[in-house]
Amino acid sequence: ERAPNGRPLRAVGSFLNITRRKEAELERERLELLIRQAQKLESLGVLAGGVAHDFNNLLTAVLGNLYLLRQAVPEDPALRELIDDAAHAAERGAALVRRLLTFGRPDIAQDEVLDLDTLVAESAALARPMVEPQVKLVIQGGPGRALVKGSSSALEQVLVNLFVNARDAMPDGGTITVSRSTVMLTSKRRWAPPELPRGRYHVIAVRDTGTGMPPDVLEKIFDPFFTTKPVGRGSGLGLPTALAIARAHGGWLSAESTPGRGSIFRLLLPVLDDGEAR
Ligand SMILES: Nc1ncnc2c1ncn2[C@@H]1O[C@H](COP(=O)(O)OP(=O)(O)OP(=O)(O)O)[C@@H](O)[C@H]1O
Ligand SMILES: [Mg+2]
C-alpha cells in the first residue's frame, strides 16, 4: 500500500512492531536472567552456609592447637615465626568463612527501626578513612524522613562495600555521590526485580565516576567469587553478600553501568509506615 506520492504507508508501523517485539523479548530475557540469578544465589547460599560452618569448626581447632603449640615450643624466633605465619593464615581463613556465613544466611535481627540518613552518615564515617583523600564522598540526602526496619550493622556493611568498590573503580580519583529517593515500584520500571512486591521503596543510590563495567562483567558481579581484582585484593563476595542482605530486608540491589563513565548501584528497601515505626 502506498500514499499518492508513492511513499510506502505501512513501513513505519511494522518497523515499530518489530522494535516493540524485540524490546519485549529483551525484557523477558532480562527477567529470566534475574530469576536464574536469584535461584543460583539461593542454592549457593545454602551450600556456602553449610561448608562455612564446618570450616569454622576446623579452623577453630587449628587456631587453638597453634596457640598451645606456641606456648609449648622453646624461645626460638624461627619456630615462633613459622607458628605465627600459620596462625595468621588460619585467621584469614576464618575471616573469609565469616563472610561466607553472612552470605549464606545473613544474620539479621530485623527489629531495629532505622533512619536511612543516619545509616548513610554512619556508613560514610566508617568508609571515609578507606576512601579519602583519593576519592571524594558526597552525601546528598533526600526528602523527608526515611525509615526502614532492619539491621543497621548489616546495611552498613552493604554501603561500605559499595563505597569501597566505587573507590577501587576510580584509581585516578573521582567522586562518590550518595543520594536518596522514594519510588513506587510497578512492574513497568526498568530495574524492578521480579520477586519484589509492588509498593513504595526507599532507594539509596551510590554513583561513581569510575571505569564502569562492560556488559559481560556487569552480568556476573552478583555471582559469588566473581572478581576482576588481583588475588589477595578481592574475594568476589562483596556484592553477592550485599544482595543477600538487601533481599533479607525485603529489598533489592541493582546495578547500572556505562563503561568509561561510571556505575550506579541502587539499594531498595521497603518503606516503613509511620504507624509501623512505633
Ligand atoms: N563501582 C564499580 N565500578 C566498576 N566495577 C565494579 C564496581 N563494583 C563492583 N565492580 C566489579 O564487580 C566485581 C565484584 O565486586 P564484589 O564487591 O562482589 O567483589 P570484589 O570487590 O572484587 O571483592 P570483595 O568485595 O570480596 O573484596 C569487582 O571485582 C568489579 O569488577
Ligand atoms: Mg567489593
PDB file of C-alpha atoms and ligand atoms in Angstrom:
ATOM      1  CA  GLU A   1       0.000   0.000   0.000  1.00  0.00           C
ATOM      2  CA  ARG A   2       1.393   3.382  -0.965  1.00  0.00           C
ATOM      3  CA  ALA A   3       0.471   7.005  -0.480  1.00  0.00           C
ATOM      4  CA  PRO A   4      -0.414   9.017  -3.559  1.00  0.00           C
ATOM      5  CA  ASN A   5       3.117  10.399  -3.624  1.00  0.00           C
ATOM      6  CA  GLY A   6       4.474   6.855  -3.829  1.00  0.00           C
ATOM      7  CA  ARG A   7       5.838   6.572  -0.294  1.00  0.00           C
ATOM      8  CA  PRO A   8       5.082   3.313   1.481  1.00  0.00           C
ATOM      9  CA  LEU A   9       2.349   3.655   4.115  1.00  0.00           C
ATOM     10  CA  ARG A  10       2.925   0.610   6.274  1.00  0.00           C
ATOM     11  CA  ALA A  11       6.648   0.502   6.618  1.00  0.00           C
ATOM     12  CA  VAL A  12       6.813   2.677   9.705  1.00  0.00           C
ATOM     13  CA  GLY A  13       4.112   0.707  11.517  1.00  0.00           C
ATOM     14  CA  SER A  14       5.681  -2.688  11.014  1.00  0.00           C
ATOM     15  CA  PHE A  15       9.101  -1.346  11.904  1.00  0.00           C
ATOM     16  CA  LEU A  16       7.685  -0.131  15.226  1.00  0.00           C
ATOM     17  CA  ASN A  17       6.039  -3.516  15.807  1.00  0.00           C
ATOM     18  CA  ILE A  18       9.286  -5.366  15.329  1.00  0.00           C
ATOM     19  CA  THR A  19      11.077  -2.979  17.651  1.00  0.00           C
ATOM     20  CA  ARG A  20       8.413  -3.444  20.276  1.00  0.00           C
ATOM     21  CA  ARG A  21       8.529  -7.222  19.968  1.00  0.00           C
ATOM     22  CA  LYS A  22      12.313  -7.131  20.257  1.00  0.00           C
ATOM     23  CA  GLU A  23      12.027  -4.986  23.349  1.00  0.00           C
ATOM     24  CA  ALA A  24       9.533  -7.354  24.933  1.00  0.00           C
ATOM     25  CA  GLU A  25      11.835 -10.260  24.157  1.00  0.00           C
ATOM     26  CA  LEU A  26      14.815  -8.471  25.670  1.00  0.00           C
ATOM     27  CA  GLU A  27      12.756  -7.622  28.740  1.00  0.00           C
ATOM     28  CA  ARG A  28      11.728 -11.264  29.149  1.00  0.00           C
ATOM     29  CA  GLU A  29      15.327 -12.424  28.793  1.00  0.00           C
ATOM     30  CA  ARG A  30      16.394  -9.878  31.351  1.00  0.00           C
ATOM     31  CA  LEU A  31      13.763 -11.056  33.842  1.00  0.00           C
ATOM     32  CA  GLU A  32      14.723 -14.695  33.285  1.00  0.00           C
ATOM     33  CA  LEU A  33      18.324 -13.816  33.978  1.00  0.00           C
ATOM     34  CA  LEU A  34      17.324 -12.106  37.228  1.00  0.00           C
ATOM     35  CA  ILE A  35      15.264 -15.099  38.338  1.00  0.00           C
ATOM     36  CA  ARG A  36      18.028 -17.548  37.460  1.00  0.00           C
ATOM     37  CA  GLN A  37      20.495 -15.390  39.355  1.00  0.00           C
ATOM     38  CA  ALA A  38      18.245 -15.346  42.421  1.00  0.00           C
ATOM     39  CA  GLN A  39      17.858 -19.143  42.329  1.00  0.00           C
ATOM     40  CA  LYS A  40      21.574 -19.636  41.900  1.00  0.00           C
ATOM     41  CA  LEU A  41      22.239 -17.385  44.883  1.00  0.00           C
ATOM     42  CA  GLU A  42      19.672 -19.264  46.941  1.00  0.00           C
ATOM     43  CA  SER A  43      21.282 -22.674  46.397  1.00  0.00           C
ATOM     44  CA  LEU A  44      24.813 -21.351  46.652  1.00  0.00           C
ATOM     45  CA  GLY A  45      23.851 -19.644  49.877  1.00  0.00           C
ATOM     46  CA  VAL A  46      22.699 -22.899  51.438  1.00  0.00           C
ATOM     47  CA  LEU A  47      25.822 -24.684  50.217  1.00  0.00           C
ATOM     48  CA  ALA A  48      28.158 -21.908  51.344  1.00  0.00           C
ATOM     49  CA  GLY A  49      26.476 -21.762  54.738  1.00  0.00           C
ATOM     50  CA  GLY A  50      26.977 -25.488  55.313  1.00  0.00           C
ATOM     51  CA  VAL A  51      30.586 -25.576  54.153  1.00  0.00           C
ATOM     52  CA  ALA A  52      31.425 -22.414  56.082  1.00  0.00           C
ATOM     53  CA  HIS A  53      30.065 -23.891  59.279  1.00  0.00           C
ATOM     54  CA  ASP A  54      32.297 -26.971  59.013  1.00  0.00           C
ATOM     55  CA  PHE A  55      35.284 -24.831  58.116  1.00  0.00           C
ATOM     56  CA  ASN A  56      34.670 -22.642  61.105  1.00  0.00           C
ATOM     57  CA  ASN A  57      34.953 -25.646  63.428  1.00  0.00           C
ATOM     58  CA  LEU A  58      38.085 -26.896  61.687  1.00  0.00           C
ATOM     59  CA  LEU A  59      39.776 -23.505  61.823  1.00  0.00           C
ATOM     60  CA  THR A  60      38.907 -23.126  65.488  1.00  0.00           C
ATOM     61  CA  ALA A  61      40.714 -26.414  66.141  1.00  0.00           C
ATOM     62  CA  VAL A  62      43.718 -25.333  64.044  1.00  0.00           C
ATOM     63  CA  LEU A  63      43.989 -21.977  65.803  1.00  0.00           C
ATOM     64  CA  GLY A  64      43.536 -23.494  69.265  1.00  0.00           C
ATOM     65  CA  ASN A  65      46.288 -26.039  68.698  1.00  0.00           C
ATOM     66  CA  LEU A  66      48.642 -23.448  67.216  1.00  0.00           C
ATOM     67  CA  TYR A  67      48.112 -21.368  70.332  1.00  0.00           C
ATOM     68  CA  LEU A  68      49.014 -24.323  72.570  1.00  0.00           C
ATOM     69  CA  LEU A  69      51.988 -25.131  70.374  1.00  0.00           C
ATOM     70  CA  ARG A  70      53.234 -21.569  70.676  1.00  0.00           C
ATOM     71  CA  GLN A  71      53.190 -21.867  74.473  1.00  0.00           C
ATOM     72  CA  ALA A  72      54.968 -25.215  74.340  1.00  0.00           C
ATOM     73  CA  VAL A  73      57.873 -24.544  71.965  1.00  0.00           C
ATOM     74  CA  PRO A  74      61.104 -23.126  73.363  1.00  0.00           C
ATOM     75  CA  GLU A  75      62.042 -19.458  72.809  1.00  0.00           C
ATOM     76  CA  ASP A  76      63.119 -19.983  69.220  1.00  0.00           C
ATOM     77  CA  PRO A  77      62.386 -16.996  66.938  1.00  0.00           C
ATOM     78  CA  ALA A  78      62.431 -19.107  63.774  1.00  0.00           C
ATOM     79  CA  LEU A  79      59.933 -21.609  65.173  1.00  0.00           C
ATOM     80  CA  ARG A  80      57.731 -18.841  66.559  1.00  0.00           C
ATOM     81  CA  GLU A  81      57.656 -17.191  63.167  1.00  0.00           C
ATOM     82  CA  LEU A  82      56.505 -20.384  61.483  1.00  0.00           C
ATOM     83  CA  ILE A  83      53.712 -20.757  64.011  1.00  0.00           C
ATOM     84  CA  ASP A  84      52.683 -17.106  63.701  1.00  0.00           C
ATOM     85  CA  ASP A  85      52.536 -17.379  59.913  1.00  0.00           C
ATOM     86  CA  ALA A  86      50.320 -20.446  60.180  1.00  0.00           C
ATOM     87  CA  ALA A  87      48.075 -18.699  62.710  1.00  0.00           C
ATOM     88  CA  HIS A  88      47.870 -15.630  60.507  1.00  0.00           C
ATOM     89  CA  ALA A  89      46.779 -17.730  57.521  1.00  0.00           C
ATOM     90  CA  ALA A  90      44.208 -19.571  59.628  1.00  0.00           C
ATOM     91  CA  GLU A  91      42.833 -16.249  60.893  1.00  0.00           C
ATOM     92  CA  ARG A  92      42.478 -15.000  57.333  1.00  0.00           C
ATOM     93  CA  GLY A  93      40.655 -18.229  56.541  1.00  0.00           C
ATOM     94  CA  ALA A  94      38.363 -17.652  59.495  1.00  0.00           C
ATOM     95  CA  ALA A  95      37.619 -14.096  58.315  1.00  0.00           C
ATOM     96  CA  LEU A  96      36.705 -15.404  54.874  1.00  0.00           C
ATOM     97  CA  VAL A  97      34.477 -18.055  56.442  1.00  0.00           C
ATOM     98  CA  ARG A  98      32.666 -15.376  58.446  1.00  0.00           C
ATOM     99  CA  ARG A  99      31.906 -13.582  55.194  1.00  0.00           C
ATOM    100  CA  LEU A 100      30.665 -16.835  53.668  1.00  0.00           C
ATOM    101  CA  LEU A 101      28.370 -17.352  56.623  1.00  0.00           C
ATOM    102  CA  THR A 102      26.931 -13.869  56.185  1.00  0.00           C
ATOM    103  CA  PHE A 103      26.381 -14.611  52.550  1.00  0.00           C
ATOM    104  CA  GLY A 104      24.689 -17.957  53.285  1.00  0.00           C
ATOM    105  CA  ARG A 105      22.203 -16.612  55.757  1.00  0.00           C
ATOM    106  CA  PRO A 106      22.684 -13.002  56.560  1.00  0.00           C
ATOM    107  CA  ASP A 107      22.426 -12.761  60.315  1.00  0.00           C
ATOM    108  CA  ILE A 108      19.829 -10.115  60.582  1.00  0.00           C
ATOM    109  CA  ALA A 109      17.865  -9.060  63.574  1.00  0.00           C
ATOM    110  CA  GLN A 110      15.263  -7.014  61.762  1.00  0.00           C
ATOM    111  CA  ASP A 111      13.801  -5.348  64.793  1.00  0.00           C
ATOM    112  CA  GLU A 112      15.577  -2.004  64.601  1.00  0.00           C
ATOM    113  CA  VAL A 113      13.784   0.990  63.184  1.00  0.00           C
ATOM    114  CA  LEU A 114      16.402   2.800  61.143  1.00  0.00           C
ATOM    115  CA  ASP A 115      16.658   6.298  59.807  1.00  0.00           C
ATOM    116  CA  LEU A 116      18.320   5.989  56.410  1.00  0.00           C
ATOM    117  CA  ASP A 117      20.098   9.349  56.608  1.00  0.00           C
ATOM    118  CA  THR A 118      21.710   8.279  59.873  1.00  0.00           C
ATOM    119  CA  LEU A 119      22.621   4.941  58.326  1.00  0.00           C
ATOM    120  CA  VAL A 120      24.250   6.636  55.334  1.00  0.00           C
ATOM    121  CA  ALA A 121      26.130   9.085  57.584  1.00  0.00           C
ATOM    122  CA  GLU A 122      27.436   6.299  59.808  1.00  0.00           C
ATOM    123  CA  SER A 123      28.476   4.139  56.845  1.00  0.00           C
ATOM    124  CA  ALA A 124      30.241   7.112  55.287  1.00  0.00           C
ATOM    125  CA  ALA A 125      32.115   7.741  58.549  1.00  0.00           C
ATOM    126  CA  LEU A 126      33.241   4.089  58.528  1.00  0.00           C
ATOM    127  CA  ALA A 127      34.331   4.220  54.894  1.00  0.00           C
ATOM    128  CA  ARG A 128      35.950   7.674  54.816  1.00  0.00           C
ATOM    129  CA  PRO A 129      39.377   6.553  56.040  1.00  0.00           C
ATOM    130  CA  MET A 130      39.455   3.895  53.289  1.00  0.00           C
ATOM    131  CA  VAL A 131      38.210   6.191  50.548  1.00  0.00           C
ATOM    132  CA  GLU A 132      39.568   9.692  51.119  1.00  0.00           C
ATOM    133  CA  PRO A 133      41.517  11.655  50.077  1.00  0.00           C
ATOM    134  CA  GLN A 134      41.926   9.761  46.797  1.00  0.00           C
ATOM    135  CA  VAL A 135      38.175   9.888  46.214  1.00  0.00           C
ATOM    136  CA  LYS A 136      35.536  12.407  47.294  1.00  0.00           C
ATOM    137  CA  LEU A 137      32.469  11.112  49.129  1.00  0.00           C
ATOM    138  CA  VAL A 138      29.460  13.404  48.750  1.00  0.00           C
ATOM    139  CA  ILE A 139      26.213  12.798  50.644  1.00  0.00           C
ATOM    140  CA  GLN A 140      23.163  14.448  49.128  1.00  0.00           C
ATOM    141  CA  GLY A 141      20.395  13.125  51.376  1.00  0.00           C
ATOM    142  CA  GLY A 142      16.782  13.103  50.285  1.00  0.00           C
ATOM    143  CA  PRO A 143      13.287  14.379  51.029  1.00  0.00           C
ATOM    144  CA  GLY A 144      11.633  13.950  54.417  1.00  0.00           C
ATOM    145  CA  ARG A 145      12.490  11.305  56.949  1.00  0.00           C
ATOM    146  CA  ALA A 146      13.141   7.820  55.604  1.00  0.00           C
ATOM    147  CA  LEU A 147      12.536   4.917  57.959  1.00  0.00           C
ATOM    148  CA  VAL A 148      13.087   1.217  57.345  1.00  0.00           C
ATOM    149  CA  LYS A 149      13.089  -1.862  59.528  1.00  0.00           C
ATOM    150  CA  GLY A 150      16.246  -3.922  59.675  1.00  0.00           C
ATOM    151  CA  SER A 151      19.760  -4.375  60.881  1.00  0.00           C
ATOM    152  CA  SER A 152      21.967  -1.291  60.924  1.00  0.00           C
ATOM    153  CA  SER A 153      25.201  -3.311  61.010  1.00  0.00           C
ATOM    154  CA  ALA A 154      24.200  -5.447  58.003  1.00  0.00           C
ATOM    155  CA  LEU A 155      23.053  -2.446  55.985  1.00  0.00           C
ATOM    156  CA  GLU A 156      26.188  -0.510  56.903  1.00  0.00           C
ATOM    157  CA  GLN A 157      28.170  -3.456  55.570  1.00  0.00           C
ATOM    158  CA  VAL A 158      26.279  -3.162  52.282  1.00  0.00           C
ATOM    159  CA  LEU A 159      27.001   0.554  51.927  1.00  0.00           C
ATOM    160  CA  VAL A 160      30.649   0.290  52.950  1.00  0.00           C
ATOM    161  CA  ASN A 161      31.073  -2.464  50.353  1.00  0.00           C
ATOM    162  CA  LEU A 162      29.579  -0.224  47.685  1.00  0.00           C
ATOM    163  CA  PHE A 163      31.829   2.702  48.694  1.00  0.00           C
ATOM    164  CA  VAL A 164      34.961   0.541  48.613  1.00  0.00           C
ATOM    165  CA  ASN A 165      34.017  -0.927  45.235  1.00  0.00           C
ATOM    166  CA  ALA A 166      33.484   2.594  43.915  1.00  0.00           C
ATOM    167  CA  ARG A 167      36.879   3.649  45.243  1.00  0.00           C
ATOM    168  CA  ASP A 168      38.524   0.676  43.532  1.00  0.00           C
ATOM    169  CA  ALA A 169      36.878   1.726  40.265  1.00  0.00           C
ATOM    170  CA  MET A 170      38.492   5.180  40.482  1.00  0.00           C
ATOM    171  CA  PRO A 171      42.252   4.628  40.690  1.00  0.00           C
ATOM    172  CA  ASP A 172      42.870   8.172  39.442  1.00  0.00           C
ATOM    173  CA  GLY A 173      40.376   9.746  41.831  1.00  0.00           C
ATOM    174  CA  GLY A 174      36.793  10.829  41.347  1.00  0.00           C
ATOM    175  CA  THR A 175      33.574  11.295  43.257  1.00  0.00           C
ATOM    176  CA  ILE A 176      31.143   9.001  45.006  1.00  0.00           C
ATOM    177  CA  THR A 177      27.711  10.573  45.270  1.00  0.00           C
ATOM    178  CA  VAL A 178      25.120   9.116  47.614  1.00  0.00           C
ATOM    179  CA  SER A 179      21.526  10.221  47.175  1.00  0.00           C
ATOM    180  CA  ARG A 180      18.184   9.080  48.473  1.00  0.00           C
ATOM    181  CA  SER A 181      14.733   8.971  46.933  1.00  0.00           C
ATOM    182  CA  THR A 182      11.480   7.031  47.090  1.00  0.00           C
ATOM    183  CA  VAL A 183       9.941   5.021  44.275  1.00  0.00           C
ATOM    184  CA  MET A 184       6.602   3.420  43.724  1.00  0.00           C
ATOM    185  CA  LEU A 185       7.525   0.074  42.263  1.00  0.00           C
ATOM    186  CA  THR A 186       5.318  -1.065  39.441  1.00  0.00           C
ATOM    187  CA  SER A 187       6.079  -3.855  37.005  1.00  0.00           C
ATOM    188  CA  LYS A 188       6.963  -1.259  34.396  1.00  0.00           C
ATOM    189  CA  ARG A 189      10.142   0.021  35.996  1.00  0.00           C
ATOM    190  CA  ARG A 190      13.250  -0.992  34.099  1.00  0.00           C
ATOM    191  CA  TRP A 191      15.200  -2.324  37.052  1.00  0.00           C
ATOM    192  CA  ALA A 192      12.233  -3.653  39.014  1.00  0.00           C
ATOM    193  CA  PRO A 193      13.182  -7.165  40.109  1.00  0.00           C
ATOM    194  CA  PRO A 194      10.526  -9.820  39.574  1.00  0.00           C
ATOM    195  CA  GLU A 195      10.351 -11.025  43.159  1.00  0.00           C
ATOM    196  CA  LEU A 196       9.650  -7.685  44.811  1.00  0.00           C
ATOM    197  CA  PRO A 197       6.048  -6.938  45.657  1.00  0.00           C
ATOM    198  CA  ARG A 198       4.731  -3.702  44.283  1.00  0.00           C
ATOM    199  CA  GLY A 199       4.779  -0.849  46.701  1.00  0.00           C
ATOM    200  CA  ARG A 200       6.848   2.036  47.963  1.00  0.00           C
ATOM    201  CA  TYR A 201      10.583   1.649  48.404  1.00  0.00           C
ATOM    202  CA  HIS A 202      13.333   3.888  49.622  1.00  0.00           C
ATOM    203  CA  VAL A 203      16.247   3.996  47.223  1.00  0.00           C
ATOM    204  CA  ILE A 204      19.809   4.771  48.198  1.00  0.00           C
ATOM    205  CA  ALA A 205      21.787   5.406  45.037  1.00  0.00           C
ATOM    206  CA  VAL A 206      25.579   5.165  45.110  1.00  0.00           C
ATOM    207  CA  ARG A 207      27.059   6.686  41.976  1.00  0.00           C
ATOM    208  CA  ASP A 208      30.706   6.757  40.976  1.00  0.00           C
ATOM    209  CA  THR A 209      32.681   8.405  38.198  1.00  0.00           C
ATOM    210  CA  GLY A 210      34.902   5.363  37.710  1.00  0.00           C
ATOM    211  CA  THR A 211      35.784   2.914  34.997  1.00  0.00           C
ATOM    212  CA  GLY A 212      32.298   1.473  34.673  1.00  0.00           C
ATOM    213  CA  MET A 213      31.766  -2.098  33.517  1.00  0.00           C
ATOM    214  CA  PRO A 214      31.284  -3.730  30.147  1.00  0.00           C
ATOM    215  CA  PRO A 215      28.087  -5.831  29.857  1.00  0.00           C
ATOM    216  CA  ASP A 216      29.901  -9.166  30.257  1.00  0.00           C
ATOM    217  CA  VAL A 217      31.273  -8.033  33.643  1.00  0.00           C
ATOM    218  CA  LEU A 218      28.029  -6.389  34.778  1.00  0.00           C
ATOM    219  CA  GLU A 219      26.260  -9.688  34.133  1.00  0.00           C
ATOM    220  CA  LYS A 220      28.447 -11.542  36.637  1.00  0.00           C
ATOM    221  CA  ILE A 221      29.005  -9.104  39.500  1.00  0.00           C
ATOM    222  CA  PHE A 222      26.467 -10.790  41.793  1.00  0.00           C
ATOM    223  CA  ASP A 223      27.986 -14.242  41.227  1.00  0.00           C
ATOM    224  CA  PRO A 224      29.819 -15.428  44.339  1.00  0.00           C
ATOM    225  CA  PHE A 225      33.612 -15.296  43.888  1.00  0.00           C
ATOM    226  CA  PHE A 226      33.443 -13.251  40.707  1.00  0.00           C
ATOM    227  CA  THR A 227      36.121 -10.595  40.894  1.00  0.00           C
ATOM    228  CA  THR A 228      38.281  -8.660  38.450  1.00  0.00           C
ATOM    229  CA  LYS A 229      40.677  -7.676  41.227  1.00  0.00           C
ATOM    230  CA  PRO A 230      44.134  -9.184  41.747  1.00  0.00           C
ATOM    231  CA  VAL A 231      44.498 -12.208  44.015  1.00  0.00           C
ATOM    232  CA  GLY A 232      44.513 -11.073  47.625  1.00  0.00           C
ATOM    233  CA  ARG A 233      42.652  -7.830  46.829  1.00  0.00           C
ATOM    234  CA  GLY A 234      39.153  -9.075  46.145  1.00  0.00           C
ATOM    235  CA  SER A 235      37.309 -12.228  47.152  1.00  0.00           C
ATOM    236  CA  GLY A 236      34.273 -11.558  44.977  1.00  0.00           C
ATOM    237  CA  LEU A 237      31.876 -11.896  47.897  1.00  0.00           C
ATOM    238  CA  GLY A 238      31.084  -8.221  48.477  1.00  0.00           C
ATOM    239  CA  LEU A 239      28.192  -7.824  46.077  1.00  0.00           C
ATOM    240  CA  PRO A 240      26.584 -11.272  46.468  1.00  0.00           C
ATOM    241  CA  THR A 241      26.587 -10.675  50.221  1.00  0.00           C
ATOM    242  CA  ALA A 242      25.174  -7.183  49.758  1.00  0.00           C
ATOM    243  CA  LEU A 243      22.382  -8.541  47.557  1.00  0.00           C
ATOM    244  CA  ALA A 244      21.636 -11.307  50.077  1.00  0.00           C
ATOM    245  CA  ILE A 245      21.350  -8.706  52.851  1.00  0.00           C
ATOM    246  CA  ALA A 246      19.111  -6.473  50.740  1.00  0.00           C
ATOM    247  CA  ARG A 247      16.845  -9.436  49.927  1.00  0.00           C
ATOM    248  CA  ALA A 248      16.690 -10.451  53.583  1.00  0.00           C
ATOM    249  CA  HIS A 249      15.275  -6.962  54.202  1.00  0.00           C
ATOM    250  CA  GLY A 250      12.597  -7.443  51.556  1.00  0.00           C
ATOM    251  CA  GLY A 251      14.576  -5.210  49.242  1.00  0.00           C
ATOM    252  CA  TRP A 252      16.963  -5.423  46.339  1.00  0.00           C
ATOM    253  CA  LEU A 253      20.275  -4.226  44.976  1.00  0.00           C
ATOM    254  CA  SER A 254      20.595  -3.281  41.319  1.00  0.00           C
ATOM    255  CA  ALA A 255      23.484  -2.107  39.194  1.00  0.00           C
ATOM    256  CA  GLU A 256      23.738   0.030  36.112  1.00  0.00           C
ATOM    257  CA  SER A 257      26.964   0.978  34.398  1.00  0.00           C
ATOM    258  CA  THR A 258      28.424   2.812  31.439  1.00  0.00           C
ATOM    259  CA  PRO A 259      31.968   1.824  30.513  1.00  0.00           C
ATOM    260  CA  GLY A 260      34.266   4.802  30.831  1.00  0.00           C
ATOM    261  CA  ARG A 261      31.676   6.897  32.678  1.00  0.00           C
ATOM    262  CA  GLY A 262      30.859   5.117  35.919  1.00  0.00           C
ATOM    263  CA  SER A 263      28.303   3.000  37.726  1.00  0.00           C
ATOM    264  CA  ILE A 264      25.186   3.412  39.830  1.00  0.00           C
ATOM    265  CA  PHE A 265      24.173   0.925  42.494  1.00  0.00           C
ATOM    266  CA  ARG A 266      20.670   1.243  43.917  1.00  0.00           C
ATOM    267  CA  LEU A 267      19.737  -0.252  47.253  1.00  0.00           C
ATOM    268  CA  LEU A 268      15.962  -0.649  47.563  1.00  0.00           C
ATOM    269  CA  LEU A 269      14.342  -1.070  50.971  1.00  0.00           C
ATOM    270  CA  PRO A 270      10.615  -1.225  51.709  1.00  0.00           C
ATOM    271  CA  VAL A 271       9.218   1.995  53.166  1.00  0.00           C
ATOM    272  CA  LEU A 272       8.241   1.644  56.810  1.00  0.00           C
ATOM    273  CA  ASP A 273       4.955   3.379  57.514  1.00  0.00           C
ATOM    274  CA  ASP A 274       4.819   5.802  60.410  1.00  0.00           C
ATOM    275  CA  GLY A 275       2.299   3.515  62.080  1.00  0.00           C
ATOM    276  CA  GLU A 276       4.645   0.510  61.988  1.00  0.00           C
ATOM    277  CA  ALA A 277       7.531   2.577  63.254  1.00  0.00           C
ATOM    278  CA  ARG A 278       6.057   2.832  66.752  1.00  0.00           C
TER     279      ARG A 278
HETATM  280  N1  LIG B   1      31.521   0.553  41.300  1.00  0.00           N
HETATM  281  C1  LIG B   1      32.073  -0.360  40.487  1.00  0.00           C
HETATM  282  N2  LIG B   1      32.668   0.020  39.326  1.00  0.00           N
HETATM  283  C2  LIG B   1      33.223  -0.886  38.497  1.00  0.00           C
HETATM  284  N3  LIG B   1      33.244  -2.215  38.738  1.00  0.00           N
HETATM  285  C3  LIG B   1      32.685  -2.665  39.867  1.00  0.00           C
HETATM  286  C4  LIG B   1      32.070  -1.771  40.808  1.00  0.00           C
HETATM  287  N4  LIG B   1      31.583  -2.505  41.824  1.00  0.00           N
HETATM  288  C5  LIG B   1      31.873  -3.778  41.546  1.00  0.00           C
HETATM  289  N5  LIG B   1      32.545  -3.896  40.388  1.00  0.00           N
HETATM  290  C6  LIG B   1      33.008  -5.150  39.747  1.00  0.00           C
HETATM  291  O1  LIG B   1      32.328  -6.225  40.357  1.00  0.00           O
HETATM  292  C7  LIG B   1      33.267  -7.183  40.851  1.00  0.00           C
HETATM  293  C8  LIG B   1      32.670  -7.875  42.053  1.00  0.00           C
HETATM  294  O2  LIG B   1      32.517  -6.980  43.147  1.00  0.00           O
HETATM  295  P1  LIG B   1      32.460  -7.563  44.627  1.00  0.00           P
HETATM  296  O3  LIG B   1      32.312  -6.432  45.572  1.00  0.00           O
HETATM  297  O4  LIG B   1      31.441  -8.650  44.696  1.00  0.00           O
HETATM  298  O5  LIG B   1      33.862  -8.276  44.808  1.00  0.00           O
HETATM  299  P2  LIG B   1      35.308  -7.581  44.910  1.00  0.00           P
HETATM  300  O6  LIG B   1      35.164  -6.129  45.221  1.00  0.00           O
HETATM  301  O7  LIG B   1      36.059  -7.941  43.682  1.00  0.00           O
HETATM  302  O8  LIG B   1      35.911  -8.336  46.159  1.00  0.00           O
HETATM  303  P3  LIG B   1      35.457  -8.147  47.686  1.00  0.00           P
HETATM  304  O9  LIG B   1      34.323  -7.183  47.726  1.00  0.00           O
HETATM  305  O10 LIG B   1      35.040  -9.511  48.117  1.00  0.00           O
HETATM  306  O11 LIG B   1      36.669  -7.646  48.365  1.00  0.00           O
HETATM  307  C9  LIG B   1      34.521  -6.371  41.109  1.00  0.00           C
HETATM  308  O12 LIG B   1      35.681  -7.184  41.089  1.00  0.00           O
HETATM  309  C10 LIG B   1      34.489  -5.386  39.944  1.00  0.00           C
HETATM  310  O13 LIG B   1      34.949  -5.981  38.764  1.00  0.00           O
HETATM  311 MG    MG B   2      33.837  -5.446  46.777  1.00  0.00          MG
END
